[in-house]
Short mmCIF file of C-alpha atoms (C1' of nucleotides) in Angstrom, two decimals:
data_model
loop_
_atom_site.label_atom_id
_atom_site.label_comp_id
_atom_site.label_asym_id
_atom_site.label_seq_id
_atom_site.Cartn_x
_atom_site.Cartn_y
_atom_site.Cartn_z
CA MET H 17 240.30 24.60 -84.90
CA PRO H 18 240.92 21.20 -83.35
CA GLY H 19 238.24 21.14 -80.67
CA PHE H 20 236.25 23.29 -78.34
CA SER H 21 237.31 24.98 -75.17
CA CYS H 22 234.44 23.39 -73.27
CA GLY H 23 231.05 21.77 -73.64
CA LEU H 24 229.19 25.04 -73.67
CA ASP H 25 231.46 26.29 -76.43
CA ALA H 26 230.57 23.30 -78.58
CA THR H 27 226.86 23.78 -78.06
CA LEU H 28 227.04 27.46 -78.85
CA LYS H 29 228.53 26.68 -82.21
CA VAL H 30 225.64 24.40 -83.07
CA ILE H 31 222.98 26.90 -82.07
CA ALA H 32 224.79 29.90 -83.54
CA GLY H 33 222.33 31.77 -85.72
CA LYS H 34 219.71 34.23 -84.70
CA TRP H 35 216.75 31.88 -85.00
CA LYS H 36 218.18 28.42 -84.42
CA PRO H 37 217.28 28.00 -80.77
CA LEU H 38 213.69 29.00 -81.51
CA ILE H 39 213.52 26.67 -84.49
CA ILE H 40 214.79 23.74 -82.47
CA TYR H 41 212.52 24.44 -79.58
CA PHE H 42 209.41 24.81 -81.70
CA LEU H 43 210.16 21.55 -83.46
CA LEU H 44 210.19 19.72 -80.14
CA GLU H 45 206.49 20.30 -79.65
CA ALA H 46 205.61 18.91 -83.05
CA PRO H 47 207.03 18.18 -86.47
CA ASN H 48 206.17 21.17 -88.54
CA ARG H 49 205.53 21.95 -92.14
CA TYR H 50 207.58 24.76 -93.55
CA GLY H 51 204.74 27.25 -93.46
CA GLU H 52 203.80 26.49 -89.87
CA LEU H 53 207.38 26.88 -88.82
CA LYS H 54 207.63 30.22 -90.51
CA ARG H 55 204.53 31.46 -88.74
CA ALA H 56 205.82 30.18 -85.42
CA VAL H 57 209.21 31.86 -85.74
CA ARG H 58 207.95 35.40 -86.00
CA GLY H 59 209.95 37.82 -88.06
CA VAL H 60 212.22 35.45 -89.87
CA SER H 61 212.54 35.73 -93.64
CA ASP H 62 212.35 32.80 -96.04
CA LYS H 63 215.97 33.12 -96.95
CA VAL H 64 217.27 32.97 -93.42
CA LEU H 65 214.84 30.32 -92.24
CA ILE H 66 215.83 27.98 -95.07
CA GLN H 67 219.48 28.70 -94.57
CA GLN H 68 219.41 27.92 -90.87
CA LEU H 69 217.30 24.81 -91.43
CA LYS H 70 219.88 23.55 -93.91
CA GLU H 71 222.67 24.09 -91.45
CA LEU H 72 220.74 22.33 -88.71
CA GLU H 73 220.09 19.49 -91.12
CA SER H 74 223.73 19.10 -92.04
CA ASP H 75 224.58 19.22 -88.34
CA GLY H 76 222.30 16.27 -87.68
CA ILE H 77 219.78 18.23 -85.63
CA VAL H 78 216.77 18.30 -87.94
CA VAL H 79 215.53 16.07 -90.73
CA ARG H 80 213.69 17.32 -93.77
CA THR H 81 210.98 15.17 -95.29
CA ASP H 82 209.79 15.97 -98.79
CA TYR H 83 206.55 14.17 -99.62
CA ARG H 84 206.91 14.98 -103.30
CA GLU H 85 203.34 16.04 -103.71
CA VAL H 86 201.74 18.88 -105.56
CA PRO H 87 201.23 21.33 -104.07
CA PRO H 88 204.54 20.86 -102.30
CA ARG H 89 204.50 19.39 -98.84
CA VAL H 90 207.62 19.30 -96.73
CA ASP H 91 208.07 18.93 -93.05
CA TYR H 92 210.83 19.30 -90.57
CA SER H 93 211.37 17.33 -87.41
CA LEU H 94 214.09 16.69 -84.89
CA THR H 95 216.53 13.82 -84.92
CA ALA H 96 217.25 12.03 -81.65
CA LEU H 97 220.24 14.32 -81.28
CA GLY H 98 218.02 17.29 -81.97
CA ARG H 99 215.53 16.23 -79.34
CA SER H 100 218.26 15.97 -76.76
CA LEU H 101 219.40 19.45 -77.68
CA ALA H 102 215.86 20.79 -77.45
CA ASP H 103 215.56 19.25 -74.00
CA ALA H 104 218.71 21.09 -72.99
CA LEU H 105 217.09 24.29 -74.23
CA ALA H 106 214.02 23.85 -72.05
CA PRO H 107 215.53 25.33 -68.87
CA LEU H 108 216.42 28.46 -70.83
CA SER H 109 212.84 28.73 -71.95
CA ASN H 110 211.58 28.29 -68.41
CA TRP H 111 214.01 30.87 -67.12
CA GLY H 112 212.72 33.39 -69.64
CA ALA H 113 209.13 32.62 -68.78
CA GLU H 114 209.77 33.04 -65.07
CA HIS H 115 211.69 36.28 -65.38
CA MET H 116 209.95 37.79 -68.35
CA GLU H 117 208.63 40.87 -66.58
CA GLU H 118 211.98 41.62 -65.01
CA VAL H 119 213.71 41.23 -68.34
CA ALA H 120 211.13 43.33 -70.16
CA ARG H 121 211.56 46.13 -67.64
CA VAL H 122 215.32 46.22 -68.07
CA PHE H 123 215.06 46.30 -71.83
CA ALA H 124 212.46 49.05 -71.70
CA GLU H 125 214.90 51.15 -69.67
CA ARG H 126 217.63 50.53 -72.17
CA ASP H 127 215.41 51.59 -75.07
CA LYS H 128 214.46 54.74 -73.21
CA TRP H 129 218.10 55.83 -73.04
CA ARG H 130 218.69 55.02 -76.66
CA ARG H 131 215.80 57.26 -77.67
CA GLY H 132 216.78 60.07 -75.34
CA MET F 28 208.57 45.88 -78.99
CA PRO F 29 206.17 45.36 -76.13
CA GLY F 30 207.14 41.88 -75.01
CA PHE F 31 208.55 38.60 -76.13
CA SER F 32 207.02 35.90 -78.20
CA CYS F 33 207.92 33.27 -75.60
CA GLY F 34 210.19 32.51 -72.70
CA LEU F 35 213.04 31.32 -74.86
CA ASP F 36 212.85 34.51 -76.85
CA ALA F 37 213.28 36.58 -73.68
CA THR F 38 216.28 34.55 -72.57
CA LEU F 39 217.94 34.78 -75.94
CA LYS F 40 217.83 38.55 -75.76
CA VAL F 41 219.64 38.51 -72.44
CA ILE F 42 222.38 36.16 -73.60
CA ALA F 43 222.74 37.73 -77.03
CA GLY F 44 226.39 38.43 -77.62
CA LYS F 45 229.13 36.14 -78.75
CA TRP F 46 230.70 35.63 -75.33
CA LYS F 47 227.89 36.18 -72.85
CA PRO F 48 226.93 32.58 -72.22
CA LEU F 49 230.57 31.70 -71.58
CA ILE F 50 231.02 34.69 -69.28
CA ILE F 51 227.96 33.78 -67.25
CA TYR F 52 228.90 30.17 -67.02
CA PHE F 53 232.47 30.83 -65.96
CA LEU F 54 231.27 33.21 -63.27
CA LEU F 55 229.15 30.49 -61.76
CA GLU F 56 232.20 28.53 -60.70
CA ALA F 57 233.75 31.49 -58.95
CA PRO F 58 233.71 35.26 -58.76
CA ASN F 59 236.48 36.40 -61.03
CA ARG F 60 238.81 39.31 -61.31
CA TYR F 61 238.84 40.98 -64.68
CA GLY F 62 242.14 39.43 -65.69
CA GLU F 63 241.12 35.90 -64.75
CA LEU F 64 237.91 36.26 -66.66
CA LYS F 65 239.76 37.40 -69.72
CA ARG F 66 242.07 34.41 -69.57
CA ALA F 67 239.13 32.07 -69.10
CA VAL F 68 237.17 33.42 -72.05
CA ARG F 69 239.73 32.68 -74.71
CA GLY F 70 239.94 34.95 -77.69
CA VAL F 71 237.86 37.84 -76.44
CA SER F 72 239.25 41.35 -76.70
CA ASP F 73 239.21 43.89 -73.88
CA LYS F 74 236.74 46.06 -75.70
CA VAL F 75 234.18 43.36 -76.24
CA LEU F 76 234.61 41.74 -72.84
CA ILE F 77 234.02 45.05 -71.06
CA GLN F 78 231.11 45.87 -73.30
CA GLN F 79 229.34 42.60 -72.70
CA LEU F 80 230.04 42.76 -68.96
CA LYS F 81 228.44 46.20 -68.84
CA GLU F 82 225.36 44.97 -70.62
CA LEU F 83 225.10 42.00 -68.28
CA GLU F 84 225.50 44.36 -65.35
CA SER F 85 222.74 46.66 -66.54
CA ASP F 86 220.58 43.62 -67.13
CA GLY F 87 220.99 42.57 -63.52
CA ILE F 88 222.97 39.43 -64.27
CA VAL F 89 226.41 40.35 -62.97
CA VAL F 90 227.67 42.75 -60.35
CA ARG F 91 230.92 44.63 -60.58
CA THR F 92 232.90 45.30 -57.43
CA ASP F 93 235.62 47.91 -57.52
CA TYR F 94 237.87 47.71 -54.46
CA ARG F 95 239.41 51.08 -55.24
CA GLU F 96 242.92 49.91 -54.63
CA VAL F 97 246.15 50.56 -56.44
CA PRO F 98 246.95 48.65 -58.46
CA PRO F 99 243.32 48.37 -59.54
CA ARG F 100 241.34 45.42 -58.32
CA VAL F 101 237.89 44.70 -59.66
CA ASP F 102 235.87 41.57 -59.63
CA TYR F 103 232.74 40.32 -61.25
CA SER F 104 230.22 37.93 -59.81
CA LEU F 105 226.69 36.77 -60.50
CA THR F 106 223.57 38.18 -58.93
CA ALA F 107 220.91 35.75 -57.74
CA LEU F 108 219.23 36.24 -61.10
CA GLY F 109 222.52 35.55 -62.82
CA ARG F 110 223.03 32.35 -60.89
CA SER F 111 219.62 31.12 -61.90
CA LEU F 112 220.48 31.88 -65.52
CA ALA F 113 223.79 30.10 -65.23
CA ASP F 114 221.97 27.08 -63.85
CA ALA F 115 219.72 27.13 -66.87
CA LEU F 116 222.82 27.14 -69.04
CA ALA F 117 224.24 24.02 -67.43
CA PRO F 118 222.25 21.51 -69.53
CA LEU F 119 223.61 23.18 -72.67
CA SER F 120 227.09 22.72 -71.37
CA ASN F 121 226.45 19.09 -70.57
CA TRP F 122 224.94 18.50 -73.98
CA GLY F 123 228.05 19.87 -75.61
CA ALA F 124 230.31 17.78 -73.45
CA GLU F 125 228.36 14.62 -74.22
CA HIS F 126 228.21 15.18 -77.96
CA MET F 127 231.49 16.93 -78.49
CA GLU F 128 233.01 14.33 -80.79
CA GLU F 129 229.90 14.13 -82.92
CA VAL F 130 229.76 17.89 -83.19
CA ALA F 131 233.46 18.17 -83.95
CA ARG F 132 233.12 15.64 -86.76
CA VAL F 133 230.28 17.53 -88.42
CA PHE F 134 232.16 20.79 -88.24
CA ALA F 135 235.28 19.21 -89.65
CA GLU F 136 233.24 18.01 -92.64
CA ARG F 137 231.85 21.46 -93.17
CA ASP F 138 235.32 22.99 -93.11
CA LYS F 139 236.53 20.41 -95.61
CA TRP F 140 233.93 21.50 -98.14
CA ARG F 141 234.67 25.14 -97.56
CA ARG F 142 238.35 24.53 -98.30
CA GLY F 143 237.70 22.34 -101.33
"C1'" DC R 24 203.35 25.83 -100.89
"C1'" DA R 25 208.00 25.87 -100.38
"C1'" DG R 26 211.31 27.58 -101.65
"C1'" DT R 27 215.57 30.69 -104.94
"C1'" DA R 28 217.95 34.62 -106.34
"C1'" DT R 29 219.84 39.25 -105.54
"C1'" DC R 30 221.12 43.22 -103.49
"C1'" DC R 31 222.56 45.64 -99.70
"C1'" DC R 32 222.96 47.28 -94.99
"C1'" DC R 33 224.49 47.58 -90.55
"C1'" DT R 34 226.35 46.42 -86.46
"C1'" DG R 35 228.93 43.32 -83.84
"C1'" DC R 36 233.26 42.20 -83.48
"C1'" DG R 37 238.43 42.34 -83.93
"C1'" DA R 38 242.96 44.88 -83.92
"C1'" DT R 39 245.63 48.34 -82.30
"C1'" DA R 40 247.10 51.98 -79.46
"C1'" DC R 41 246.78 54.45 -75.37
"C1'" DT R 42 245.77 55.67 -69.96
"C1'" DG R 43 244.94 56.34 -64.63
"C1'" DC W 30 245.72 45.91 -63.56
"C1'" DA W 31 241.71 47.24 -65.61
"C1'" DG W 32 240.20 49.44 -68.53
"C1'" DT W 33 239.19 53.64 -73.01
"C1'" DA W 34 239.38 55.35 -77.57
"C1'" DT W 35 239.40 54.70 -82.65
"C1'" DC W 36 239.29 52.51 -86.78
"C1'" DG W 37 237.74 49.29 -90.00
"C1'" DC W 38 235.52 45.40 -91.97
"C1'" DA W 39 233.26 40.78 -92.73
"C1'" DG W 40 229.34 38.50 -93.03
"C1'" DG W 41 225.02 37.46 -90.95
"C1'" DG W 42 220.78 38.93 -91.70
"C1'" DG W 43 216.73 41.83 -93.91
"C1'" DA W 44 213.89 43.28 -98.12
"C1'" DT W 45 212.22 42.34 -102.31
"C1'" DA W 46 211.16 39.90 -106.41
"C1'" DC W 47 210.67 35.68 -108.66
"C1'" DT W 48 209.72 30.24 -109.54
"C1'" DG W 49 208.49 24.95 -110.05
#
DNA sequence: CAGTATCCCCTGCGATACTG
DNA sequence: CAGTATCGCAGGGGATACTG
């Protein structure tokens, strides 16, 4: 594995993981404490959320700050690199917002066939 | 599953699949015959390429044209919706191109630890 | 509150072989 | 050339219980 076949390929490897794009995008709006993040990213389990945060941290996308208080207080925010990545994610978010009904309709159809 | 939690969530469902973003992005540059597409998307198998193309087709992102010739000639291109999605993918591609070395370094580190 | 530690499933993906 | 048809598995992710 020397390099990547193209720029998109490189990006995809960084955001590989079911919840990573959502994590990154939520963190753009505000630094978040662990609990807030978990509520924002609906459906994710502790195990997976932590795991993906650790990967993003070691990839230089997010930074974890432990305030060493009791009760524990930790927050996550984006690095400069992470913010640039989140910005690149914004058009995807806008696309989804604009075409949400269309997309929802198509997926509803697909589910109908699966049931039938 | 009534809707999506946000725009990004909706988009992610459409591009879910290891090769879909690459497929969409390659198709933006030109309509492609099946064989060309397979060469462009390095490493994908026939089975998976066809499968993901069919999903993209039923999602209204790509259109398949069968010229009903012998030998077979089929090509794939983007719908208007697909082009708009590909455009939204462009910033991700640029991000990867700009930060490719940085990303490559981080992944090399990770591989080193896995080997050790 | 912010995590760890296990167990386990499932499905997405790859490899191979075959066809009109 | 452009696919289908099977087989098989790795590993990413979910559920649950527990902890400093």
